[in-house]
Short mmCIF file of C-alpha atoms in Angstrom, two decimals:
data_model
loop_
_atom_site.label_atom_id
_atom_site.label_comp_id
_atom_site.label_asym_id
_atom_site.label_seq_id
_atom_site.Cartn_x
_atom_site.Cartn_y
_atom_site.Cartn_z
CA MET A 1 0.00 0.00 0.00
CA LYS A 2 1.26 3.48 -0.84
CA LEU A 3 0.04 6.53 1.06
CA ASP A 4 -0.48 9.92 -0.55
CA ASN A 5 0.96 11.58 2.57
CA GLY A 6 1.82 10.84 6.16
CA PHE A 7 -1.44 12.01 7.74
CA LEU A 8 -3.98 9.70 9.38
CA ASP A 9 -6.74 10.72 7.01
CA PHE A 10 -9.19 8.30 8.68
CA ASP A 11 -8.76 10.14 12.00
CA PRO A 12 -8.72 13.87 11.20
CA VAL A 13 -7.83 16.18 14.08
CA HIS A 14 -7.71 19.95 14.21
CA LEU A 15 -6.95 22.15 17.21
CA ALA A 16 -6.83 25.91 16.89
CA PRO A 17 -4.25 27.95 18.78
CA THR A 18 -5.24 28.76 22.35
CA GLY A 19 -2.84 31.66 22.75
CA ASP A 20 -0.84 34.32 20.98
CA GLY A 21 2.93 33.84 20.92
CA PRO A 22 6.16 33.09 19.06
CA LEU A 23 4.65 30.21 17.08
CA ASN A 24 1.84 32.30 15.58
CA GLY A 25 0.99 31.17 12.07
CA LEU A 26 2.84 27.86 12.28
CA ARG A 27 1.02 24.62 11.49
CA PHE A 28 2.08 21.32 13.01
CA ALA A 29 1.19 17.65 13.14
CA ALA A 30 1.61 15.03 15.88
CA LYS A 31 2.65 11.39 15.65
CA ASP A 32 -0.09 8.98 16.69
CA VAL A 33 1.54 8.41 20.08
CA TYR A 34 0.48 11.77 21.55
CA ASP A 35 -2.82 11.74 23.40
CA ILE A 36 -5.45 14.18 22.21
CA ALA A 37 -8.51 14.27 24.42
CA GLY A 38 -11.53 12.64 22.79
CA THR A 39 -9.53 10.69 20.19
CA VAL A 40 -7.93 7.24 20.31
CA THR A 41 -4.15 7.00 20.33
CA GLY A 42 -3.68 4.11 17.90
CA ILE A 43 0.14 3.72 17.88
CA GLY A 44 0.16 2.44 14.31
CA HIS A 45 -2.01 -0.64 14.78
CA PRO A 46 -5.73 -0.91 13.90
CA LEU A 47 -6.40 -3.55 16.58
CA TYR A 48 -4.78 -1.41 19.25
CA ARG A 49 -7.02 1.44 18.13
CA ASP A 50 -10.10 -0.80 18.24
CA THR A 51 -9.38 -2.07 21.75
CA HIS A 52 -8.67 1.25 23.47
CA ALA A 53 -10.89 4.10 24.55
CA PRO A 54 -10.40 7.73 23.55
CA ALA A 55 -7.84 9.66 25.56
CA GLU A 56 -9.10 11.69 28.49
CA HIS A 57 -6.27 14.22 28.38
CA THR A 58 -4.16 16.02 25.78
CA SER A 59 -0.38 15.78 25.82
CA PRO A 60 1.15 18.78 27.62
CA VAL A 61 3.54 19.12 24.68
CA ILE A 62 0.61 19.81 22.36
CA THR A 63 -1.01 22.09 24.92
CA ALA A 64 2.17 24.18 25.21
CA LEU A 65 2.50 24.55 21.45
CA LEU A 66 -1.13 25.61 21.04
CA ALA A 67 -0.65 28.18 23.80
CA ALA A 68 2.34 29.58 21.90
CA GLY A 69 0.20 30.22 18.83
CA ALA A 70 0.70 27.05 16.74
CA GLU A 71 -2.16 25.22 15.01
CA LEU A 72 -2.45 21.41 15.10
CA VAL A 73 -3.69 20.17 11.72
CA GLY A 74 -3.52 16.39 12.04
CA LYS A 75 -2.14 13.14 13.37
CA THR A 76 0.56 11.25 11.50
CA HIS A 77 1.36 7.59 10.83
CA THR A 78 3.80 5.53 12.85
CA ASP A 79 5.23 2.03 12.59
CA GLU A 80 3.36 -0.66 14.54
CA LEU A 81 3.63 0.15 18.27
CA THR A 82 6.68 2.28 17.24
CA TYR A 83 8.92 -0.82 17.16
CA SER A 84 10.76 -0.17 13.87
CA LEU A 85 13.08 2.25 12.09
CA ALA A 86 11.76 1.59 8.57
CA GLY A 87 8.49 3.53 8.28
CA GLN A 88 6.71 0.64 6.55
CA ASN A 89 3.42 -0.34 8.18
CA VAL A 90 1.80 -3.59 7.02
CA HIS A 91 -1.66 -2.26 7.93
CA TYR A 92 -1.53 1.35 6.76
CA GLY A 93 1.22 1.45 4.16
CA THR A 94 4.34 3.58 3.81
CA PRO A 95 4.33 7.39 3.87
CA PRO A 96 6.25 8.92 0.97
CA ASN A 97 9.80 10.16 1.29
CA PRO A 98 9.87 13.45 -0.66
CA ALA A 99 13.68 13.50 -0.65
CA VAL A 100 14.12 9.96 -2.02
CA PRO A 101 10.92 8.96 -3.86
CA ASP A 102 11.96 5.32 -4.20
CA GLY A 103 13.15 5.13 -0.59
CA ILE A 104 11.52 4.41 2.75
CA PRO A 105 10.88 7.44 4.99
CA GLY A 106 12.38 5.88 8.10
CA GLY A 107 10.48 5.20 11.28
CA SER A 108 8.89 5.01 13.55
CA SER A 109 8.01 8.71 13.22
CA SER A 110 7.48 8.13 9.50
CA GLY A 111 4.41 10.28 8.92
CA SER A 112 5.73 13.26 10.84
CA ALA A 113 8.99 13.33 8.87
CA SER A 114 7.08 12.85 5.61
CA VAL A 115 4.65 15.74 6.07
CA VAL A 116 7.43 18.10 7.14
CA ALA A 117 9.66 17.15 4.20
CA ALA A 118 6.69 17.61 1.83
CA GLY A 119 6.00 21.10 3.16
CA LEU A 120 2.52 20.18 4.43
CA VAL A 121 3.29 21.55 7.91
CA ASP A 122 5.95 23.78 9.42
CA PHE A 123 6.98 21.25 12.05
CA ALA A 124 5.81 17.93 13.43
CA LEU A 125 6.10 15.98 16.65
CA GLY A 126 7.64 12.53 16.83
CA SER A 127 9.07 10.20 19.42
CA ASP A 128 12.49 8.57 19.61
CA THR A 129 13.51 5.46 21.53
CA GLY A 130 16.18 3.89 19.33
CA GLY A 131 16.33 6.45 16.53
CA SER A 132 12.71 7.12 15.55
CA VAL A 133 13.19 10.88 15.08
CA ARG A 134 16.83 10.83 14.04
CA VAL A 135 16.57 8.22 11.29
CA PRO A 136 13.46 9.63 9.51
CA ALA A 137 15.00 13.12 9.67
CA SER A 138 18.18 11.77 8.09
CA TYR A 139 16.33 9.84 5.37
CA CYS A 140 13.95 12.71 4.51
CA GLY A 141 16.59 15.45 4.50
CA ILE A 142 15.22 17.56 7.35
CA TYR A 143 16.18 18.63 10.87
CA GLY A 144 15.23 16.54 13.87
CA LEU A 145 15.91 16.53 17.61
CA ARG A 146 15.96 13.63 20.04
CA PRO A 147 15.98 15.50 23.38
CA THR A 148 17.81 14.60 26.57
CA HIS A 149 15.96 11.70 28.16
CA GLY A 150 13.30 13.00 30.57
CA LEU A 151 13.68 16.66 29.59
CA VAL A 152 10.40 16.97 27.63
CA ASP A 153 7.17 16.21 29.47
CA ASP A 154 6.00 12.79 28.26
CA ARG A 155 2.77 12.51 30.19
CA HIS A 156 -0.25 11.47 28.12
CA SER A 157 1.77 9.81 25.39
CA ALA A 158 2.39 6.18 24.47
CA HIS A 159 5.61 4.44 25.45
CA LEU A 160 7.72 1.64 24.03
CA ALA A 161 10.56 1.59 26.59
CA LYS A 162 10.25 4.36 29.14
CA SER A 163 13.92 4.27 30.13
CA PHE A 164 14.81 5.35 26.58
CA ASP A 165 11.69 7.07 25.19
CA THR A 166 11.90 10.75 24.28
CA LEU A 167 9.53 13.18 22.57
CA GLY A 168 11.13 15.13 19.73
CA TRP A 169 10.26 17.11 16.63
CA PHE A 170 11.12 17.85 13.00
CA ALA A 171 11.39 20.99 10.85
CA ARG A 172 12.78 21.98 7.47
CA ASP A 173 14.92 24.75 8.96
CA ALA A 174 16.92 25.20 12.13
CA ALA A 175 15.14 28.42 13.12
CA THR A 176 11.78 26.67 13.37
CA LEU A 177 13.28 23.72 15.22
CA LEU A 178 14.76 26.19 17.73
CA ALA A 179 11.48 28.15 18.07
CA VAL A 180 9.68 24.94 19.05
CA GLY A 181 12.47 24.03 21.45
CA GLN A 182 12.19 27.37 23.18
CA GLN A 183 8.62 26.44 24.13
CA LEU A 184 9.37 22.90 25.31
CA LEU A 185 12.89 22.91 26.75
CA PRO A 186 14.41 24.40 29.90
CA ALA A 187 17.37 26.74 29.77
CA TYR A 188 20.83 25.16 29.69
CA HIS A 189 23.35 26.27 32.32
CA GLY A 190 26.21 23.84 31.61
CA PRO A 191 29.47 24.38 29.70
CA ALA A 192 28.98 26.11 26.35
CA PRO A 193 29.80 23.99 23.29
CA GLN A 194 33.39 24.69 22.27
CA ARG A 195 34.61 21.91 19.98
CA LEU A 196 33.36 19.18 17.70
CA ARG A 197 34.98 15.75 17.98
CA PRO A 198 34.13 13.09 15.38
CA LEU A 199 33.17 9.63 16.63
CA ASP A 200 35.67 7.31 14.94
CA GLU A 201 33.66 4.10 15.03
CA ALA A 202 30.57 5.77 13.56
CA LEU A 203 32.60 7.22 10.70
CA ALA A 204 34.00 3.79 9.95
CA MET A 205 30.50 2.32 9.96
CA ALA A 206 29.26 5.00 7.53
CA GLY A 207 32.25 4.77 5.16
CA ASP A 208 34.86 7.06 3.64
CA HIS A 209 32.53 9.17 1.49
CA LEU A 210 30.35 10.39 4.36
CA ALA A 211 33.34 10.59 6.71
CA GLY A 212 35.14 12.87 4.26
CA GLN A 213 32.17 15.22 4.02
CA LEU A 214 31.89 15.39 7.80
CA HIS A 215 35.59 16.16 8.26
CA HIS A 216 35.34 18.89 5.61
CA LEU A 217 32.40 20.54 7.39
CA ILE A 218 34.23 20.53 10.70
CA ALA A 219 37.50 21.80 9.22
CA ASP A 220 35.66 24.72 7.62
CA GLY A 221 34.44 25.81 11.04
CA PHE A 222 31.02 24.77 12.21
CA ALA A 223 29.06 27.59 13.89
CA GLY A 224 32.24 28.89 15.46
CA LEU A 225 33.28 25.60 17.08
CA SER A 226 36.82 24.30 16.81
CA ALA A 227 37.64 20.87 15.41
CA GLY A 228 38.90 18.53 18.12
CA GLU A 229 40.62 15.18 17.96
CA PRO A 230 38.45 12.16 17.08
CA VAL A 231 36.88 10.16 19.90
CA SER A 232 37.00 6.36 20.15
CA LEU A 233 34.34 4.64 22.25
CA GLY A 234 35.29 1.13 21.21
CA PRO A 235 33.07 -1.16 19.11
CA LEU A 236 29.59 0.35 18.80
CA GLN A 237 28.18 -3.17 18.79
CA ALA A 238 28.54 -2.97 22.58
CA PHE A 239 26.01 -0.13 22.69
CA PHE A 240 23.55 -2.10 20.58
CA ASP A 241 24.08 -5.25 22.64
CA ALA A 242 23.24 -3.35 25.83
CA PHE A 243 20.39 -1.29 24.39
CA ARG A 244 18.53 -4.04 22.54
CA PRO A 245 17.59 -6.36 25.45
CA ALA A 246 16.97 -3.48 27.86
CA GLN A 247 14.58 -1.85 25.38
CA ALA A 248 12.92 -5.13 24.42
CA PHE A 249 12.25 -6.16 28.01
CA GLU A 250 10.52 -2.84 28.71
CA ALA A 251 8.55 -3.08 25.45
CA TRP A 252 7.17 -6.46 26.54
CA GLN A 253 6.30 -5.11 29.99
CA TYR A 254 4.35 -2.35 28.28
CA PHE A 255 2.61 -4.31 25.51
CA GLY A 256 2.94 -7.98 26.49
CA ASP A 257 -0.43 -8.39 28.20
CA TRP A 258 -2.25 -6.75 25.31
CA ILE A 259 -0.38 -8.88 22.74
CA THR A 260 -1.08 -12.06 24.70
CA GLU A 261 -4.79 -11.28 25.01
CA HIS A 262 -5.48 -9.99 21.49
CA ARG A 263 -2.86 -11.82 19.40
CA PRO A 264 -2.42 -8.99 16.87
CA THR A 265 -0.93 -9.43 13.41
CA PHE A 266 2.47 -7.77 13.02
CA GLY A 267 4.54 -7.12 9.93
CA PRO A 268 8.00 -8.56 9.22
CA GLY A 269 10.63 -7.63 11.77
CA ILE A 270 8.20 -6.32 14.35
CA ARG A 271 6.70 -9.77 14.80
CA GLU A 272 10.14 -11.24 15.47
CA ARG A 273 11.19 -8.41 17.79
CA PHE A 274 8.18 -8.84 20.05
CA ALA A 275 8.68 -12.61 20.10
CA ALA A 276 12.28 -12.08 21.19
CA ALA A 277 11.20 -9.49 23.76
CA ALA A 278 8.83 -11.98 25.38
CA ALA A 279 11.75 -14.33 26.06
CA ILE A 280 14.01 -11.86 27.88
CA THR A 281 14.24 -12.60 31.60
CA PRO A 282 14.41 -10.00 34.38
CA ALA A 283 17.98 -11.09 35.07
CA GLN A 284 18.98 -10.51 31.44
CA ALA A 285 17.27 -7.13 31.50
CA ALA A 286 19.10 -6.13 34.68
CA GLU A 287 22.42 -7.13 33.13
CA ALA A 288 21.62 -5.06 30.04
CA ARG A 289 20.68 -2.04 32.16
CA ALA A 290 23.99 -2.32 34.04
CA ALA A 291 25.83 -2.39 30.71
CA CYS A 292 23.88 0.66 29.54
CA ASN A 293 24.83 2.53 32.71
CA ALA A 294 28.51 1.70 32.27
CA LEU A 295 28.43 2.89 28.65
CA ARG A 296 26.58 6.05 29.70
CA ARG A 297 29.35 6.93 32.13
CA LYS A 298 31.91 6.39 29.39
CA VAL A 299 30.15 8.72 26.95
CA LEU A 300 29.55 11.39 29.61
CA GLU A 301 33.29 11.66 30.17
CA TYR A 302 33.72 12.91 26.61
CA VAL A 303 31.00 15.58 26.66
CA ALA A 304 31.71 17.08 30.10
CA ASP A 305 34.01 19.90 28.96
CA GLY A 306 32.23 21.66 26.11
CA THR A 307 32.79 18.83 23.65
CA VAL A 308 30.07 17.93 21.16
CA LEU A 309 30.36 14.54 19.48
CA CYS A 310 29.84 14.54 15.73
CA LEU A 311 28.82 11.61 13.48
CA PRO A 312 26.62 10.68 10.55
CA THR A 313 23.09 10.07 11.81
CA ALA A 314 22.76 6.87 9.79
CA PRO A 315 25.22 4.80 7.75
CA THR A 316 23.32 5.35 4.48
CA SER A 317 20.59 7.41 2.90
CA ALA A 318 17.06 6.02 2.67
CA ILE A 319 16.86 2.29 1.99
CA PRO A 320 15.02 1.43 -1.27
CA LEU A 321 11.34 0.62 -0.90
CA ASP A 322 11.87 -2.73 -2.58
CA ALA A 323 14.87 -3.75 -0.47
CA SER A 324 14.70 -7.27 0.93
CA ASP A 325 13.90 -7.88 4.59
CA ALA A 326 17.48 -9.09 5.02
CA ALA A 327 18.89 -5.86 3.56
CA VAL A 328 16.64 -3.75 5.78
CA ASP A 329 17.73 -5.71 8.85
CA GLU A 330 21.42 -5.33 7.96
CA VAL A 331 21.15 -1.54 7.69
CA ARG A 332 18.96 -1.46 10.80
CA LEU A 333 21.67 -3.19 12.82
CA ARG A 334 24.36 -0.75 11.71
CA THR A 335 22.05 2.18 12.30
CA LEU A 336 21.13 1.06 15.81
CA CYS A 337 24.80 0.67 16.69
CA MET A 338 25.15 4.38 15.88
CA THR A 339 21.91 5.67 17.42
CA ALA A 340 22.38 3.62 20.59
CA VAL A 341 25.26 5.87 21.69
CA ALA A 342 22.91 8.73 22.60
CA GLY A 343 20.15 6.26 23.41
CA THR A 344 22.02 4.39 26.12
CA ALA A 345 23.55 7.60 27.46
CA GLY A 346 20.24 9.50 27.52
CA LEU A 347 21.83 12.41 25.65
CA PRO A 348 20.38 14.92 23.19
CA GLN A 349 21.14 14.29 19.53
CA LEU A 350 20.40 16.84 16.84
CA THR A 351 20.47 15.78 13.20
CA LEU A 352 21.02 18.30 10.42
CA PRO A 353 20.57 17.63 6.66
CA LEU A 354 24.20 18.32 5.70
CA LEU A 355 25.58 15.06 4.27
CA ARG A 356 24.74 13.11 1.14
CA ASP A 357 25.53 9.80 -0.54
CA GLU A 358 24.78 8.66 -4.07
CA ARG A 359 21.06 8.09 -3.34
CA GLY A 360 20.12 11.03 -1.17
CA PRO A 361 20.49 12.96 2.08
CA VAL A 362 22.15 11.71 5.24
CA GLY A 363 22.02 13.59 8.51
CA LEU A 364 24.99 15.00 10.37
CA SER A 365 24.45 14.49 14.10
CA LEU A 366 25.59 16.46 17.13
CA ILE A 367 25.51 14.79 20.57
CA GLY A 368 25.89 17.09 23.56
CA PRO A 369 25.88 16.76 27.34
CA PRO A 370 22.67 16.23 29.31
CA GLY A 371 20.33 19.20 29.05
CA SER A 372 22.29 20.95 26.30
CA ASP A 373 19.39 20.67 23.84
CA LEU A 374 18.82 24.40 23.43
CA ALA A 375 22.54 25.01 23.01
CA LEU A 376 22.63 22.47 20.17
CA LEU A 377 19.59 24.03 18.53
CA GLN A 378 21.20 27.48 18.80
CA LEU A 379 24.34 26.13 17.14
CA ALA A 380 22.31 24.87 14.21
CA ALA A 381 20.44 28.16 13.89
CA ARG A 382 23.72 30.11 14.04
CA ARG A 383 25.19 27.98 11.27
CA GLU A 384 22.04 28.38 9.18
CA ASN A 385 22.29 32.16 9.49
CA GLY A 386 25.91 32.11 8.35
#
């Protein structure tokens, strides 16, 4: 199935601004994980939608944006229960990728990235557990922010793995991304960003072509930051190996009872991931969490002094729509090894549409210390303004 756009046309939603403010005149959309009072939060699965009542409350993120003058014009598609990075939903189809027409949009915030890239809204809300804002932003050639874990109010929204879940957003320009952040993020009082340090293992995973572009951007001076020595965190597989079981265990705690009772149909990949999640023991989950904590401490050492880590957001541009399941899984593994760095560490990661391979755009990512989200957004806006 091919969708005309990323909106949930069968569940139209419109909320007018409730206030007058810095977002006046901006239109936005929200991924179908954000509660909107009186509507069902379907999380990308028709059976989940059919077996749940309408939400009683509206997400405070949406409420804050409406109060700042923005207009909500619709909900957007997501992968099934948000457990994918592809953007392909066996029930609802695949939103288009305006930047790579024969490519997937990335997921799980597929619809939000699609409608922003197509110019249908000024910005859109997504969520990111293992890369679900960062990867679609990279594939669709737009800006996207995965905030510091716990920094954005996630009440009245669906979860996949609460220890890693974040609520983020997309825009076509850095100024709009920053304007949204100024409504949702607290001020940052830590060390100001001073230098960019490339992440060696991520560059190796992405290859020489993307690595060369990244080094060139840094050498030319990026928003006034100096170019520091590369950072080595060791094999990124360690981050994936810690993140995967910790995330999966929490996903089963969240959805397991519903899956067991209703026996929903899942598409390729998601079916297997939930089956694997059901088999993870509490002891295995505790071991994975301990590994995540150790890796977090390691990463924090590198961003404690004004350093911002720099890496390609994904190892490739958008995967072809007709790629085999095996090819999708191979790229997914490499991608998760890269996105799990910020994921396990709970750090903010901003992706900017500044790199490109032979098929299309690839994001350039900045990872900063905890709470430095606004500082990263200001860097991007400063670079955009020259």
